[in-house]
Structure formats: C-alpha cells, structure tokens
C-alpha cells in the first residue's frame, strides 16, 4: 500500500512537471504569435492540438491530486502506464520548445532570420508537420486516461487547474479564430457575446459615425468558449471556464492555495494597453440622450442584465458614464456581467471612473474575483495603480492583500507597480505574506521587479513578515532574489528567526552575521528553542556572549529549568563561572535548581568565588541547598559582599532550624554579620533564651553583648536558671568571682549588670544566698 501511494505521488509529480513545461511553452507560443506577421503553414493546427493536449494533462493532474488527497490508489500497472505517457509527452514538449526557440530567434534577428526561415520552406523544412503528428499521437494516448478523471471529478474541478500560460494562449487563439471567421461552433452560436447586434452596426450621424468595415468586433473575452461547461452557466455566458470559480456564484476565492495560478519563475511578461486600438462604437442617435429617465433605464438594465436593452439605450446616445452615484460600469462588474462590461466599454465607458466611495470598476472586479471582467477593463485602459485618495487601495494592492494570484499576475502584466505601498503603508510583498500565501505568488511579484528590501512605513521588510509567519519557503525566495539578511527591518532578521529554526538556518546559510546580534543564543535559550541553540552553536556563536550585557544562555537555562539546553551549553564550552544578573551557582540556589549544581561544579564552577553562597541559601530559605553546601565543606562563616554572615541572616529571618544547623556545622556566633548574632537574637522572642546558653557555653563576651542589647540580667531560662546562679553552678574560674575566686563576672553582673543577689535561681532554696563558698 505504501509503495503504491509513493508511486502515485511520483506520478503526480511527473505530471506536474509536464504541465508546467506545457504552460511555459504556451507563454513562448503566445510570444511568437504576437511577434510574427505571417504564420508558418500548419502552426494554427499545431497550436490547437497542443492546447487540447495541455487540457488533457490538466485534467489528469487534477484527478491524481484529488485521489491522493482522498487516499485513493490505482493499480500499479495503471500508474506505470501513466508515467510512461508523461515521459513521452515531456519529450514531445521539449522538442516543441526547441522548435519555438528557433522560430523566436529567427524573428528577433529580423530580415536575416526571416530569410533563413524562407530557405527552410524552400528546402522542405517540415518541423511543424512532424510536431503535429507527434502531438496528435500523444494527445490520443492521454485521452482515455483523462476520461477517467473527468468522470470522477467533473469539468469544473478540472478547469480550476488550467495554467496562466494555457489560458492566455487560448484567449489569443480564440481571438484569432474569431477575426478569421473560423471561430468554433459555440462562438458562432453565441456570437452576440462578442459582436454588437445590428443596432450597433449602423453608421453614426455624419461626422461621428464609424462604419462596420472600419471597426473590428470586440475580441472575445479571454479563455472564452474552450469548454462544454460554458453552456451550463446561463448567468455568466462570457465567463471563462477555467475561471468560473471567480464568478459571483461561487464562494471559492482566488486566494485559496488549491486554486492559485501556476507561475513559473522567469516568465515575467508585460503588455502595454492600447485603448485607442480597441473597438469603439458611436451611437447612431444622440437626440434626447440627456434625459434622466433614460439614464435610470440604463442603470436598471445593467442591474437586470438586460443586454439587449443596454445596447439599445447606448445606441440611442445614453452616456455609459452615469456619474459616481450609480456608476454603470461598476454595477456591471458587481453583477459579474461580462457582456454588460463589454458593451459599456464599447460605447465609451471610462474604465477609471470612480463611484462616490472612490471605488473603480477594476477594484470592484478584484473584490468580486471577476477576472473575465478585469481583462477588457485593462485592455480599454484601466489603470492598475489608480486610486482616489490616500485611504483607497489600488486594484493591484487589493489583489496582493487577498492573495489573488491570477489578478495580481494580470495587473502586473498590464503595468502594475510592484513597489507601490498600500493604504496602510505596507509594501505589496509585506501585505501579501501570510501563513497561506503561495510561494509562487511572491516569486511572481519579485520577478516583476519588486524590491525585496523595500520597507513599510513602520520599517518592516518582506523578509521580516515571512519570518514572523514561519514561511521558510518565502524567506528562501526573498534571499534568492537578493534580499539582504543583515538589513534591519525593523530589527536584524536573526532576532525574529530565533523563534523559527528553519528560517534561522536559511538566513545563516545566506550570510546573516550573528555578530550583529550579540546575545542571540541567550534569546534562543530564553524562548526554550533548543533547535535554534544547536543551529547557533554549529554556526560558531559563542555561548558566553551576554544579551543586553547582562543575560547569559547558561543562567537562562538554569532559570527556566531547561536541563537539555543546560547540558548542551555545558558540553559546548559555556563557562560555569560567567555571571549574568547573578553567578550560575547562585542562580541554582535562588531558583531552587539544586539538581543543576553537581554538573555545574563538575564543569568547573567555583563555589567559593564570589563568597556568600551559603548566606544566599539561608536568605532564600533553601534548606536543601544549605545542607548540600555544608556537606561540600563550604565555610558557614563566609560573608557575602555586603558583609552578611549566614548565622546573622538566619537570626534576622527567625529561621531557628537553620540557626541550629549552622551552629552544629561550626558557625561562630561571635562572628559579626549584618550585626552581632546575639544582639539580633534578642529581637526575636524564641531566641531570647539563648542568653543563658551563651553563659553555659563560656561566652563572657556574649553576656556583655546581651546586656548591652537590653536583655534583663534577671531573665531566666525555662523560668528557672538565672545567669548568676549558672555562673556559680558551673564553677567557672574565668567567669566567677567569689571570696577566693576571680570576681570579674560576679562583679560585672552585680555592679554593672544590676543582678539581684537575693533573686532565686536553680541552686537556691528560699533561705539560701546566691553565693556559695
């Protein structure tokens, strides 16, 4: 099953390449037809056969694509046979392309080229006949395969696949057939679509009339009458079959990717509209043409799609330019009425007229996705760059914003400016880029000369928008068309690309300079994008460079608890002693990331520099970290740069468990921190009793400090032990002073401390005195 699906996908890819080649040949063939003054014998037959073959290919491509999307598979022999047919078709198309290349070269060489072509005819150059035979044989071999897909899909889905080259060539061919009087039977059946009725063929009044011999009929609308499905849509008799999706009766828009036009890079052709060469008809009667009732009647006829009445009114001299309140040409476009558009233009409607909102018929055609109406408007001189006022968009801008590739291509062909700004100040490229924009649309605008580095009013470039929308394909296209990867727009492109790893890779591969973005790796770590970190490391970015002169990638990975990024940075040279807002080891303590400390120490982190890591553990109440640090042999008396000791901080924060742990691990209560620990202890009732313990512990200086701090000399530990009785009980020669002993402490307690010698203590009965001899 998997092999069958893979073979079917490969077959579809081969089909697409073949149709793409056919579309390119259509463009070259159209170029030759417009250049040559006298067609070689048999060329007309060859063009018709070629178009029929292309149409068959498009139907097969549409069918294969639909089957793959619906997970439908064909037998292996069917796929194999189709692939063989596509290869044969490709070979025939390549020969045809080479032949057209020779023809075009001869035409460009002028007289010498035409002479060479003439000698070829004299000596039997029968390339065209050979190609007719080959293309005919190929067409017949593909026809049966196409019927299967037409049965599955129906004509309309097939028509949606037709390429711009094919449709353009079909339009030119139909026009040539009509002028030669050999239009297909459908064109003759619906001749009123292309030629005015007898009412319009009369000469005008003297001095204004134009004879029918002088005026050729209006050429058929592009791509008209090339499919039998035309007869199935009575509401749009002139709508091209392959563009029926753009009519007012279908919600499918040109902006969807599935219906977007094929565009082949390098086929940027331009045409200059020549309105004066287009057919014009003067009314045969202008008497009473200014009547308001007649103008209202014309508007009603346009809205009602009454083509016969429209023609009669225009032929009586009613002006097709009815004013901004009810612009008839725009009304016809809004109705998607190609015949009404043709008649109004034929009788002199202004293609650049605007309604009261400043909307032109061409802009309305873009809004309605009415391509069949846009073509005659452009031929009659509609300006794709025209806008009335700064708040109105041009037709080209509207097509670009909506990703209507067909319209954008058509408008660019007829002189649309690819470097214009939209009403909001965006470039065409920037306004067109979104998550669903076809890459070929961007290629189209770029190939027509759009500046890839152009900036909007806000300073944004198309490259920035492509990165923001995760469009690595468009990023690649812009860079391939010369976009500068180091141009800020509004910031260096590597900054937003950090969020989009594929875009980051493409930018670095195209010369983006990471040295212009110091701290780029910290940003990648901050947004938890390990893939971007890997790409930057591979590109040679230093993992120790700080962002904003503060933040390091390593500290950021600790802060965000990203062990994978932490390990990646450590293994690629990140310095465990380079500080950010704090040192990495301190960051592990303050952010409760103790599990990062062992590998950090193993990588060379110095826990003793700067000093104060034990005090930090106490200050953030991280008992687990405090235990770990003391077990690693850290000095419990080390002060931080502000002079705070761990014990003093523990006393200040009233953390009794930490006080006990620190004293147990050798913290010196006589080492001053923020203040003397014993002095700070008296401010905390649970620690007031430490005065008694200080005496027992032979801490004479502590007694003095406690008394200086205001502790009562009569204060008892547990309600029993007084300082004086404890000093006597312990028989401390260096503390006691009695009859035969050193009297320093007793004298101090009695004389300076004010101890009451009659106050009972632990060793005194009611009749005892405090001093025992």
XYZ file of C-alpha atoms in Angstrom:
773
model
C 0.000 0.000 0.000
C 2.818 2.380 0.951
C 4.713 1.620 -2.274
C 1.568 2.208 -4.320
C 0.977 5.569 -2.657
C 4.594 6.555 -3.194
C 4.453 5.582 -6.868
C 1.221 7.549 -7.289
C 2.813 10.631 -5.707
C 5.833 10.285 -8.012
C 3.485 10.000 -10.980
C 1.681 13.183 -9.897
C 4.999 14.995 -9.575
C 5.956 13.908 -13.086
C 2.563 15.086 -14.357
C 3.024 18.481 -12.703
C 6.427 18.904 -14.283
C 4.930 18.075 -17.664
C 2.046 20.543 -17.266
C 4.485 23.179 -16.048
C 6.568 22.654 -19.172
C 3.420 22.921 -21.277
C 2.479 26.158 -19.550
C 5.907 27.637 -20.277
C 5.636 26.580 -23.910
C 2.227 28.296 -24.043
C 3.874 31.550 -22.975
C 6.548 31.214 -25.663
C 3.979 30.253 -28.266
C 1.893 33.293 -27.367
C 5.001 35.448 -27.652
C 5.675 34.065 -31.117
C 2.084 34.536 -32.280
C 2.152 38.199 -31.226
C 5.538 38.747 -32.877
C 5.135 37.034 -36.235
C 3.357 38.836 -39.053
C 2.734 35.743 -41.147
C 2.238 32.412 -39.503
C 4.113 29.378 -40.836
C 1.948 26.810 -42.564
C 0.352 24.397 -40.122
C 1.092 26.430 -36.997
C -2.593 27.036 -36.311
C -3.292 23.290 -36.310
C -0.294 22.667 -34.082
C -1.426 25.269 -31.557
C -4.924 23.788 -31.369
C -3.571 20.261 -30.910
C -1.114 21.469 -28.305
C -3.852 23.222 -26.305
C -6.022 20.114 -26.403
C -3.115 18.045 -25.110
C -2.483 20.527 -22.299
C -6.137 20.444 -21.300
C -5.986 16.656 -21.068
C -2.856 16.884 -18.922
C -4.515 19.359 -16.576
C -7.465 17.028 -16.115
C -5.166 14.120 -15.266
C -3.213 16.275 -12.823
C -6.406 17.384 -11.093
C -7.620 13.794 -10.859
C -4.376 12.427 -9.467
C -4.205 15.184 -6.891
C -7.782 14.601 -5.798
C -7.201 10.851 -5.443
C -4.102 11.371 -3.330
C -5.945 13.826 -1.081
C -8.743 11.269 -0.637
C -6.281 8.384 -0.085
C -7.489 6.611 -3.232
C -4.958 4.442 -5.031
C -4.734 2.998 -8.540
C -3.265 -0.337 -9.601
C 0.465 -0.322 -10.147
C 0.209 -1.045 -13.860
C -2.073 1.983 -14.359
C 0.385 4.273 -12.584
C 3.291 2.800 -14.533
C 1.497 3.330 -17.834
C 0.630 6.912 -16.929
C 4.248 7.640 -16.018
C 5.401 6.340 -19.392
C 2.888 8.559 -21.161
C 4.049 11.598 -19.197
C 7.675 10.962 -20.148
C 6.756 10.676 -23.812
C 4.733 13.887 -23.534
C 7.667 15.632 -21.874
C 9.952 14.594 -24.713
C 7.489 15.898 -27.315
C 7.067 19.165 -25.427
C 10.829 19.635 -25.214
C 11.130 19.223 -28.977
C 8.308 21.726 -29.450
C 10.047 24.135 -27.082
C 13.271 23.869 -29.076
C 11.415 24.480 -32.306
C 9.712 27.579 -30.879
C 13.081 28.787 -29.654
C 14.418 28.648 -33.199
C 11.361 30.438 -34.546
C 11.672 33.209 -31.963
C 15.371 33.577 -32.650
C 14.696 33.970 -36.359
C 12.084 36.658 -35.685
C 14.412 38.559 -33.388
C 17.158 38.528 -35.995
C 14.928 40.440 -38.371
C 15.473 40.144 -42.111
C 18.243 37.551 -41.880
C 16.141 35.348 -39.638
C 13.146 35.557 -41.948
C 15.399 34.751 -44.899
C 16.632 31.638 -43.115
C 13.023 30.654 -42.424
C 12.191 31.135 -46.096
C 15.092 28.910 -47.184
C 13.795 26.279 -44.768
C 10.415 26.299 -46.502
C 12.036 26.040 -49.920
C 14.139 23.038 -48.961
C 11.378 21.171 -47.178
C 11.712 22.119 -43.527
C 8.742 20.178 -42.180
C 9.301 20.539 -38.427
C 5.740 21.729 -37.860
C 4.241 18.749 -39.667
C 6.366 16.397 -37.596
C 5.302 18.105 -34.398
C 1.628 17.946 -35.412
C 1.974 14.198 -35.859
C 3.825 13.721 -32.568
C 1.499 15.926 -30.529
C -1.568 14.286 -32.072
C -0.265 10.847 -31.197
C 0.477 11.954 -27.623
C -2.936 13.569 -27.266
C -4.743 10.402 -28.277
C -2.675 8.266 -25.890
C -3.597 10.529 -22.980
C -7.256 10.957 -23.855
C -8.546 7.719 -22.322
C -6.752 8.405 -19.042
C -8.287 11.856 -18.922
C -11.809 10.497 -19.351
C -11.470 8.534 -16.118
C -10.663 11.668 -14.155
C -13.363 13.732 -15.837
C -15.846 11.075 -14.771
C -14.541 11.229 -11.195
C -14.180 14.999 -10.854
C -16.416 16.729 -13.339
C -15.335 19.531 -15.633
C -15.318 22.359 -13.130
C -12.620 20.904 -10.885
C -10.523 20.149 -13.938
C -10.916 23.703 -15.222
C -9.611 25.055 -11.921
C -6.218 23.524 -12.710
C -5.633 25.345 -16.001
C -2.454 27.414 -16.048
C -1.978 31.076 -16.904
C 0.101 30.277 -19.988
C -2.563 27.926 -21.301
C -5.396 30.359 -20.655
C -3.517 33.243 -22.250
C -2.743 31.246 -25.366
C -6.340 30.032 -25.535
C -7.570 33.629 -25.408
C -5.267 34.673 -28.230
C -6.258 31.681 -30.316
C -9.975 32.327 -29.887
C -9.436 35.953 -30.864
C -7.545 34.912 -33.982
C -10.232 32.389 -34.871
C -12.968 34.995 -34.446
C -11.227 37.569 -36.601
C -10.541 34.959 -39.251
C -14.198 33.933 -39.291
C -13.433 30.386 -38.202
C -14.494 30.557 -34.580
C -15.680 27.335 -33.083
C -19.326 26.412 -33.350
C -20.061 27.598 -29.824
C -18.691 31.002 -30.602
C -20.975 31.244 -33.610
C -23.937 30.100 -31.536
C -23.281 32.853 -29.009
C -21.922 35.450 -31.377
C -23.765 38.221 -29.581
C -21.281 37.814 -26.790
C -18.529 39.207 -28.940
C -20.189 41.347 -31.592
C -22.732 44.111 -31.273
C -26.129 43.416 -32.765
C -27.386 45.022 -35.930
C -28.500 48.044 -33.960
C -24.894 48.820 -33.254
C -23.635 48.269 -36.769
C -25.286 51.328 -38.289
C -23.155 54.323 -39.022
C -23.465 57.210 -36.623
C -24.658 60.641 -37.584
C -22.468 62.436 -40.025
C -19.110 63.355 -38.652
C -19.364 60.918 -35.790
C -20.199 57.564 -37.282
C -17.784 54.749 -37.866
C -18.539 52.148 -40.485
C -18.585 48.480 -39.717
C -15.732 47.927 -42.124
C -13.570 50.277 -40.107
C -14.432 48.784 -36.748
C -13.480 45.220 -35.959
C -15.763 43.458 -33.497
C -14.698 43.346 -29.888
C -12.462 40.322 -29.409
C -13.922 37.546 -27.293
C -13.285 37.647 -23.614
C -10.151 35.726 -22.662
C -10.305 31.974 -22.428
C -13.937 32.004 -23.556
C -15.666 29.028 -25.155
C -12.962 26.447 -24.512
C -15.118 24.062 -22.543
C -18.508 22.478 -22.893
C -19.262 23.546 -19.346
C -19.870 27.060 -20.653
C -23.401 26.173 -21.581
C -24.097 25.010 -18.053
C -23.914 28.506 -16.584
C -26.540 30.749 -18.173
C -25.856 33.514 -15.670
C -22.299 34.001 -16.876
C -22.288 33.450 -20.632
C -18.930 35.140 -21.109
C -17.150 33.840 -18.029
C -14.046 31.797 -18.827
C -14.450 28.155 -17.888
C -11.162 27.878 -16.052
C -12.028 30.994 -14.095
C -15.627 30.105 -13.289
C -14.519 29.756 -9.665
C -14.078 33.516 -9.579
C -17.650 34.323 -10.521
C -20.219 35.732 -8.188
C -21.984 32.375 -7.877
C -19.164 30.507 -6.204
C -17.758 31.119 -2.775
C -14.406 29.684 -3.770
C -11.909 32.545 -3.930
C -8.699 33.058 -5.792
C -6.903 33.365 -2.506
C -7.084 29.682 -1.706
C -3.954 27.720 -2.372
C -5.699 24.942 -4.273
C -6.936 27.324 -6.953
C -3.921 29.571 -7.202
C -2.442 30.112 -10.590
C 0.727 28.397 -11.697
C 3.545 30.823 -12.073
C 6.921 29.908 -13.455
C 9.891 31.996 -12.397
C 11.343 33.961 -15.241
C 8.117 34.371 -17.225
C 7.520 37.986 -16.239
C 5.953 39.377 -19.398
C 4.427 42.831 -19.703
C 1.884 44.274 -22.099
C 1.100 47.897 -22.723
C -2.587 48.553 -23.045
C -3.547 50.456 -26.167
C -7.102 51.715 -25.598
C -7.130 53.552 -28.927
C -6.723 50.317 -30.830
C -9.689 48.710 -29.103
C -13.075 48.575 -30.891
C -15.269 51.647 -30.381
C -18.850 52.273 -31.473
C -20.560 55.588 -31.782
C -24.308 55.767 -31.108
C -26.434 56.213 -34.209
C -28.762 58.668 -32.494
C -27.999 61.180 -29.762
C -31.282 63.103 -29.710
C -32.686 63.276 -26.193
C -29.816 61.303 -24.820
C -29.521 63.516 -21.761
C -32.867 62.543 -20.315
C -32.752 61.492 -16.694
C -35.302 58.766 -17.290
C -33.129 57.158 -19.943
C -30.140 57.208 -17.612
C -32.202 55.499 -14.916
C -33.364 52.983 -17.502
C -29.736 52.202 -18.407
C -28.852 51.639 -14.759
C -31.844 49.340 -14.335
C -30.946 47.432 -17.490
C -27.397 46.908 -16.246
C -28.631 45.693 -12.880
C -31.121 43.392 -14.586
C -28.537 42.060 -17.076
C -30.805 43.058 -19.959
C -28.127 43.182 -22.630
C -30.463 43.980 -25.495
C -31.892 46.989 -23.693
C -28.406 48.116 -22.648
C -27.285 48.064 -26.260
C -30.391 49.902 -27.476
C -30.030 52.642 -24.877
C -26.325 53.102 -25.573
C -27.012 53.165 -29.303
C -29.521 55.979 -28.713
C -26.730 58.072 -27.230
C -27.156 57.476 -23.495
C -23.766 58.025 -21.922
C -22.369 54.931 -20.212
C -20.719 57.283 -17.687
C -23.700 57.831 -15.418
C -21.843 59.564 -12.599
C -20.440 58.483 -9.228
C -23.802 57.844 -7.563
C -24.639 54.929 -9.864
C -21.590 54.026 -11.935
C -22.925 51.622 -14.545
C -19.575 50.015 -15.327
C -19.038 49.227 -11.667
C -22.612 47.912 -11.444
C -21.900 45.555 -14.336
C -18.738 44.339 -12.625
C -20.595 43.868 -9.353
C -23.059 41.646 -11.244
C -20.173 39.691 -12.806
C -21.778 40.508 -16.154
C -19.046 40.246 -18.769
C -21.344 41.130 -21.663
C -22.540 44.337 -19.992
C -18.924 45.308 -19.292
C -18.078 44.731 -22.944
C -20.999 46.812 -24.204
C -20.320 49.719 -21.853
C -16.641 49.827 -22.797
C -17.531 49.535 -26.455
C -19.657 52.685 -26.203
C -17.038 54.689 -24.320
C -17.389 53.971 -20.599
C -14.470 55.335 -18.589
C -12.605 52.306 -17.175
C -11.045 54.535 -14.490
C -14.261 56.182 -13.317
C -14.977 56.073 -9.595
C -18.136 55.915 -7.567
C -18.789 58.157 -4.571
C -16.633 55.867 -2.402
C -13.683 56.161 -4.751
C -14.025 52.575 -5.999
C -13.063 51.914 -9.621
C -14.550 49.135 -11.786
C -11.177 47.377 -11.788
C -11.016 47.440 -7.997
C -14.559 46.075 -7.879
C -13.533 43.298 -10.269
C -10.762 42.325 -7.874
C -13.159 42.347 -4.927
C -15.632 40.159 -6.817
C -12.880 37.892 -8.195
C -14.266 38.700 -11.638
C -11.257 38.070 -13.835
C -13.282 37.896 -17.037
C -14.365 41.489 -16.470
C -10.918 42.713 -15.457
C -9.289 41.762 -18.758
C -11.395 44.042 -21.004
C -11.123 46.829 -18.445
C -7.342 46.666 -18.666
C -7.412 46.470 -22.446
C -9.523 49.612 -22.521
C -7.053 51.467 -20.323
C -7.962 50.745 -16.699
C -5.003 51.762 -14.540
C -3.988 49.026 -12.054
C -2.187 51.694 -9.996
C -5.062 54.174 -9.887
C -6.529 55.233 -6.564
C -8.533 58.204 -5.410
C -7.198 59.465 -2.106
C -4.710 58.023 0.383
C -7.307 55.848 2.105
C -8.193 53.876 -1.021
C -6.282 50.837 -2.210
C -5.250 50.274 -5.797
C -6.592 47.233 -7.594
C -3.135 45.644 -7.519
C -2.809 46.210 -3.770
C -6.224 44.659 -3.188
C -5.257 41.613 -5.252
C -1.976 41.253 -3.377
C -3.551 41.555 0.066
C -6.154 38.921 -0.827
C -3.517 36.642 -2.413
C -5.445 36.598 -5.698
C -2.608 35.365 -7.845
C -4.470 35.466 -11.152
C -5.429 39.086 -10.650
C -2.011 40.136 -9.424
C -0.365 38.484 -12.414
C -2.802 40.085 -14.827
C -2.395 43.535 -13.270
C 1.392 43.243 -13.275
C 1.294 42.248 -16.936
C -0.617 45.456 -17.664
C 1.780 47.754 -15.840
C 1.014 47.323 -12.150
C 3.733 48.826 -9.950
C 5.183 46.051 -7.762
C 6.849 48.613 -5.458
C 3.767 50.618 -4.511
C 2.620 50.935 -0.910
C -0.831 50.003 0.279
C -3.131 52.474 2.005
C -1.800 51.233 5.355
C 1.790 51.807 4.303
C 2.733 48.190 3.602
C 4.706 47.054 0.580
C 2.927 44.682 -1.778
C 5.210 41.870 -0.665
C 4.671 42.501 3.040
C 0.915 42.846 2.671
C 0.681 39.613 0.701
C 2.685 37.406 3.055
C 0.710 35.274 5.455
C 0.691 31.647 6.521
C -1.173 30.543 3.368
C 0.404 32.762 0.721
C 1.589 30.680 -2.256
C 5.343 30.961 -2.679
C 4.858 31.318 -6.426
C 2.889 34.483 -5.821
C 5.892 36.023 -4.079
C 8.112 34.794 -6.917
C 5.714 36.479 -9.326
C 5.886 39.882 -7.631
C 9.668 39.634 -7.243
C 10.167 38.698 -10.886
C 8.185 41.775 -11.874
C 10.739 43.944 -10.097
C 9.547 44.285 -6.506
C 12.344 45.399 -4.187
C 12.937 42.509 -1.752
C 14.374 45.001 0.760
C 11.565 47.539 0.469
C 10.250 48.755 3.815
C 6.806 49.722 5.002
C 6.122 52.968 6.826
C 6.826 51.100 10.049
C 10.185 49.950 8.725
C 9.189 46.319 8.205
C 10.584 44.333 5.308
C 9.035 41.392 3.495
C 11.746 39.171 4.982
C 10.610 40.121 8.483
C 6.979 39.303 7.651
C 7.962 35.965 6.124
C 9.900 35.016 9.254
C 7.058 36.124 11.518
C 4.695 33.883 9.555
C 7.060 30.875 9.632
C 7.340 30.860 5.833
C 10.801 29.418 5.266
C 9.983 28.897 1.577
C 9.255 32.599 1.125
C 12.337 33.524 3.171
C 14.411 31.426 0.779
C 12.768 33.023 -2.252
C 13.389 36.550 -0.967
C 17.035 35.780 -0.231
C 17.460 34.169 -3.648
C 16.060 37.358 -5.182
C 18.648 39.494 -3.400
C 17.127 40.349 -0.023
C 19.785 41.478 2.463
C 19.773 39.149 5.507
C 21.581 41.785 7.592
C 19.242 44.686 6.861
C 17.287 45.684 9.982
C 13.625 45.780 9.219
C 12.790 46.863 11.890
C 15.351 44.656 13.707
C 18.081 42.346 12.499
C 16.485 39.319 10.868
C 18.232 36.833 13.167
C 16.264 38.071 16.184
C 12.803 37.032 14.927
C 14.311 33.995 13.193
C 15.409 32.648 16.574
C 11.795 31.600 17.098
C 11.725 29.835 13.695
C 14.659 27.428 13.429
C 14.264 26.634 9.698
C 14.288 30.361 8.889
C 17.340 30.781 11.120
C 19.194 28.088 9.191
C 18.373 29.668 5.846
C 19.458 33.137 6.996
C 22.785 31.882 8.338
C 23.361 29.924 5.126
C 22.774 33.139 3.131
C 25.293 35.190 5.084
C 23.402 36.600 8.060
C 26.027 37.902 10.512
C 25.346 36.707 14.053
C 27.985 39.118 15.384
C 25.499 41.898 14.702
C 23.147 40.227 17.186
C 25.108 39.859 20.441
C 23.129 37.675 22.795
C 21.229 35.826 20.084
C 21.901 32.490 21.774
C 20.520 33.767 25.071
C 17.299 34.657 23.271
C 17.131 31.158 21.794
C 17.597 29.703 25.274
C 15.052 32.132 26.719
C 12.347 31.018 24.280
C 13.255 27.387 25.037
C 14.172 26.658 21.420
C 16.897 24.037 21.701
C 16.950 23.536 17.935
C 17.880 27.186 17.418
C 20.563 26.847 20.107
C 22.012 23.883 18.203
C 21.973 25.811 14.923
C 23.724 28.799 16.511
C 26.361 26.610 18.159
C 27.005 24.915 14.823
C 27.359 28.349 13.209
C 30.065 29.256 15.735
C 28.201 31.555 18.121
C 29.983 31.962 21.492
C 27.713 30.531 24.231
C 29.137 33.008 26.757
C 28.139 36.216 24.960
C 25.661 38.191 27.039
C 22.399 39.692 25.858
C 21.923 43.318 26.893
C 25.308 42.956 28.646
C 23.556 41.019 31.414
C 21.973 37.706 30.494
C 23.911 34.560 29.586
C 22.475 31.462 27.890
C 23.656 29.214 30.755
C 21.979 31.236 33.504
C 18.832 31.473 31.396
C 18.687 27.684 31.012
C 19.040 27.344 34.808
C 16.361 29.954 35.406
C 13.929 28.233 33.028
C 14.786 24.729 34.301
C 15.828 23.530 30.840
C 18.235 20.699 31.637
C 18.563 19.751 27.959
C 19.709 23.246 26.968
C 21.914 23.412 30.089
C 23.697 20.172 29.169
C 24.063 21.282 25.543
C 25.657 24.582 26.572
C 27.993 22.991 29.143
C 29.163 20.427 26.591
C 29.863 23.196 24.060
C 32.036 25.460 26.161
C 29.687 27.532 28.297
C 31.657 28.956 31.257
C 30.067 27.935 34.593
C 31.688 30.946 36.292
C 30.491 33.674 33.897
C 27.930 35.733 35.813
C 24.680 37.093 34.440
C 22.477 39.039 36.848
C 23.988 36.537 39.321
C 26.503 33.705 39.119
C 25.280 30.372 37.724
C 25.818 28.576 41.052
C 23.903 31.304 42.890
C 21.130 31.016 40.265
C 20.778 27.334 41.137
C 20.185 28.305 44.788
C 17.872 31.280 44.270
C 15.696 29.493 41.688
C 15.574 26.185 43.571
C 17.516 24.338 40.870
C 19.744 22.255 43.153
C 19.915 19.446 40.579
C 21.963 21.761 38.327
C 24.672 22.312 40.970
C 26.507 18.949 40.759
C 27.042 19.101 36.958
C 27.882 22.788 37.278
C 30.564 22.018 39.874
C 31.786 19.122 37.740
C 32.175 21.566 34.831
C 34.393 23.798 36.982
C 32.087 26.117 38.891
C 33.874 27.744 41.866
C 31.523 27.776 44.859
C 33.940 29.920 46.880
C 34.120 32.792 44.434
C 32.413 35.039 44.969
C 31.808 34.305 48.632
C 28.369 34.235 50.144
C 26.696 31.246 48.542
C 25.857 29.780 51.990
C 24.335 33.094 53.052
C 22.284 33.112 49.815
C 20.898 29.682 50.645
C 19.845 30.973 54.077
C 18.346 34.195 52.699
C 16.124 32.350 50.199
C 15.216 29.737 52.843
C 16.588 26.862 50.773
C 17.286 24.282 53.486
C 18.115 21.571 50.961
C 20.738 23.736 49.291
C 22.162 24.788 52.672
C 22.610 21.151 53.679
C 24.243 20.331 50.320
C 26.660 23.254 50.535
C 27.694 22.445 54.099
C 28.197 18.814 53.103
C 30.511 20.019 50.329
C 32.613 21.719 53.002
C 31.580 25.305 52.451
C 32.525 27.660 55.315
C 29.397 28.538 57.355
C 31.041 31.811 58.408
C 31.700 33.181 54.883
C 30.129 36.576 54.421
C 28.548 37.874 51.244
C 29.871 41.047 49.557
C 27.547 43.123 51.771
C 29.089 41.645 54.931
C 26.146 39.455 55.907
C 27.002 36.142 57.521
C 24.824 33.022 57.241
C 24.162 32.911 61.004
C 23.227 36.580 61.246
C 20.865 36.186 58.283
C 19.268 33.104 59.847
C 18.735 35.002 63.127
C 17.351 38.013 61.287
C 14.883 35.865 59.338
C 13.944 33.930 62.522
C 14.912 30.587 60.960
C 15.635 28.529 64.060
C 16.304 25.283 62.171
C 18.950 26.967 60.070
C 20.484 28.553 63.197
C 20.747 25.125 64.804
C 22.190 23.585 61.609
C 24.763 26.342 61.216
C 25.845 26.146 64.888
C 26.065 22.373 64.557
C 28.270 22.728 61.460
C 30.631 25.177 63.150
C 29.127 28.610 62.667
C 30.717 31.078 65.115
C 28.108 33.164 66.958
C 30.825 35.679 67.769
C 31.387 36.473 64.062
C 29.584 39.637 63.199
C 27.397 39.699 60.112
C 24.809 42.366 59.455
C 25.045 42.798 63.234
C 26.182 40.640 66.138
C 24.098 37.467 66.065
C 23.384 37.647 69.811
C 22.287 41.261 69.501
C 19.988 40.355 66.640
C 18.674 37.384 68.591
C 17.161 39.498 71.357
C 14.742 40.963 68.825
C 13.238 37.523 68.361
C 11.391 36.138 71.426
C 12.152 32.479 70.614
C 15.860 33.263 70.770
C 15.855 35.380 73.941
C 16.675 32.317 75.992
C 19.995 31.996 74.179
C 21.490 34.410 76.741
C 21.540 31.649 79.364
C 23.035 29.205 76.903
C 25.684 31.735 75.956
C 26.901 31.768 79.583
C 26.923 27.982 79.827
C 28.908 27.922 76.666
C 31.601 30.086 78.283
C 30.701 33.154 76.234
C 31.524 36.067 78.558
C 31.524 38.449 75.615
C 28.067 37.257 74.701
C 26.848 38.166 78.204
C 28.159 41.672 77.754
C 26.608 41.937 74.298
C 23.269 40.685 75.559
C 23.219 43.117 78.457
C 24.235 45.923 76.098
C 21.375 44.920 73.856
C 18.926 45.415 76.737
C 18.363 41.845 77.886
C 17.303 41.643 81.529
C 20.052 40.296 83.777
C 17.331 38.540 85.780
C 15.982 36.718 82.722
C 15.683 33.007 83.393
C 15.988 30.117 81.009
C 12.945 27.894 81.350
C 11.775 30.073 84.246
C 14.471 28.523 86.493
C 18.065 29.267 85.556
C 19.412 32.766 86.125
C 22.739 33.991 84.749
C 24.203 34.475 88.235
C 23.315 31.010 89.577
C 24.521 29.369 86.340
C 27.874 31.108 86.656
C 28.228 29.817 90.271
C 26.970 26.313 89.406
C 29.478 25.773 86.631
C 32.350 26.874 88.912
C 33.918 28.749 86.037
C 37.177 30.198 87.259
C 37.342 32.545 84.306
C 33.769 33.653 84.851
C 33.092 33.564 88.605
C 34.467 35.950 91.178
C 33.804 34.974 94.803
C 35.604 35.042 98.073
C 38.680 33.133 96.837
C 37.975 33.227 93.090
C 38.106 35.664 90.196
C 35.261 38.117 90.842
C 35.084 39.573 87.329
C 31.808 38.069 86.207
C 30.061 38.327 89.572
C 31.200 41.897 89.974
C 30.097 42.593 86.438
C 26.707 41.006 86.937
C 26.137 42.665 90.336
C 27.745 46.048 89.906
C 27.273 46.731 86.193
C 24.511 44.364 85.277
C 22.462 45.118 88.401
C 21.830 41.467 89.255
C 19.715 40.943 92.358
C 21.719 38.736 94.723
C 18.515 37.791 96.510
C 16.726 36.572 93.410
C 16.257 32.791 93.472
C 17.942 30.659 90.801
C 18.357 26.976 90.062
C 20.552 26.204 93.113
C 18.892 28.384 95.745
C 16.458 27.438 98.461
C 14.326 30.152 99.969
C 16.813 30.528 102.839
C 19.964 30.309 100.655
C 22.113 33.154 99.404
C 23.236 33.231 95.767
C 26.948 32.866 96.569
C 28.295 29.532 97.784
C 31.717 29.455 99.378
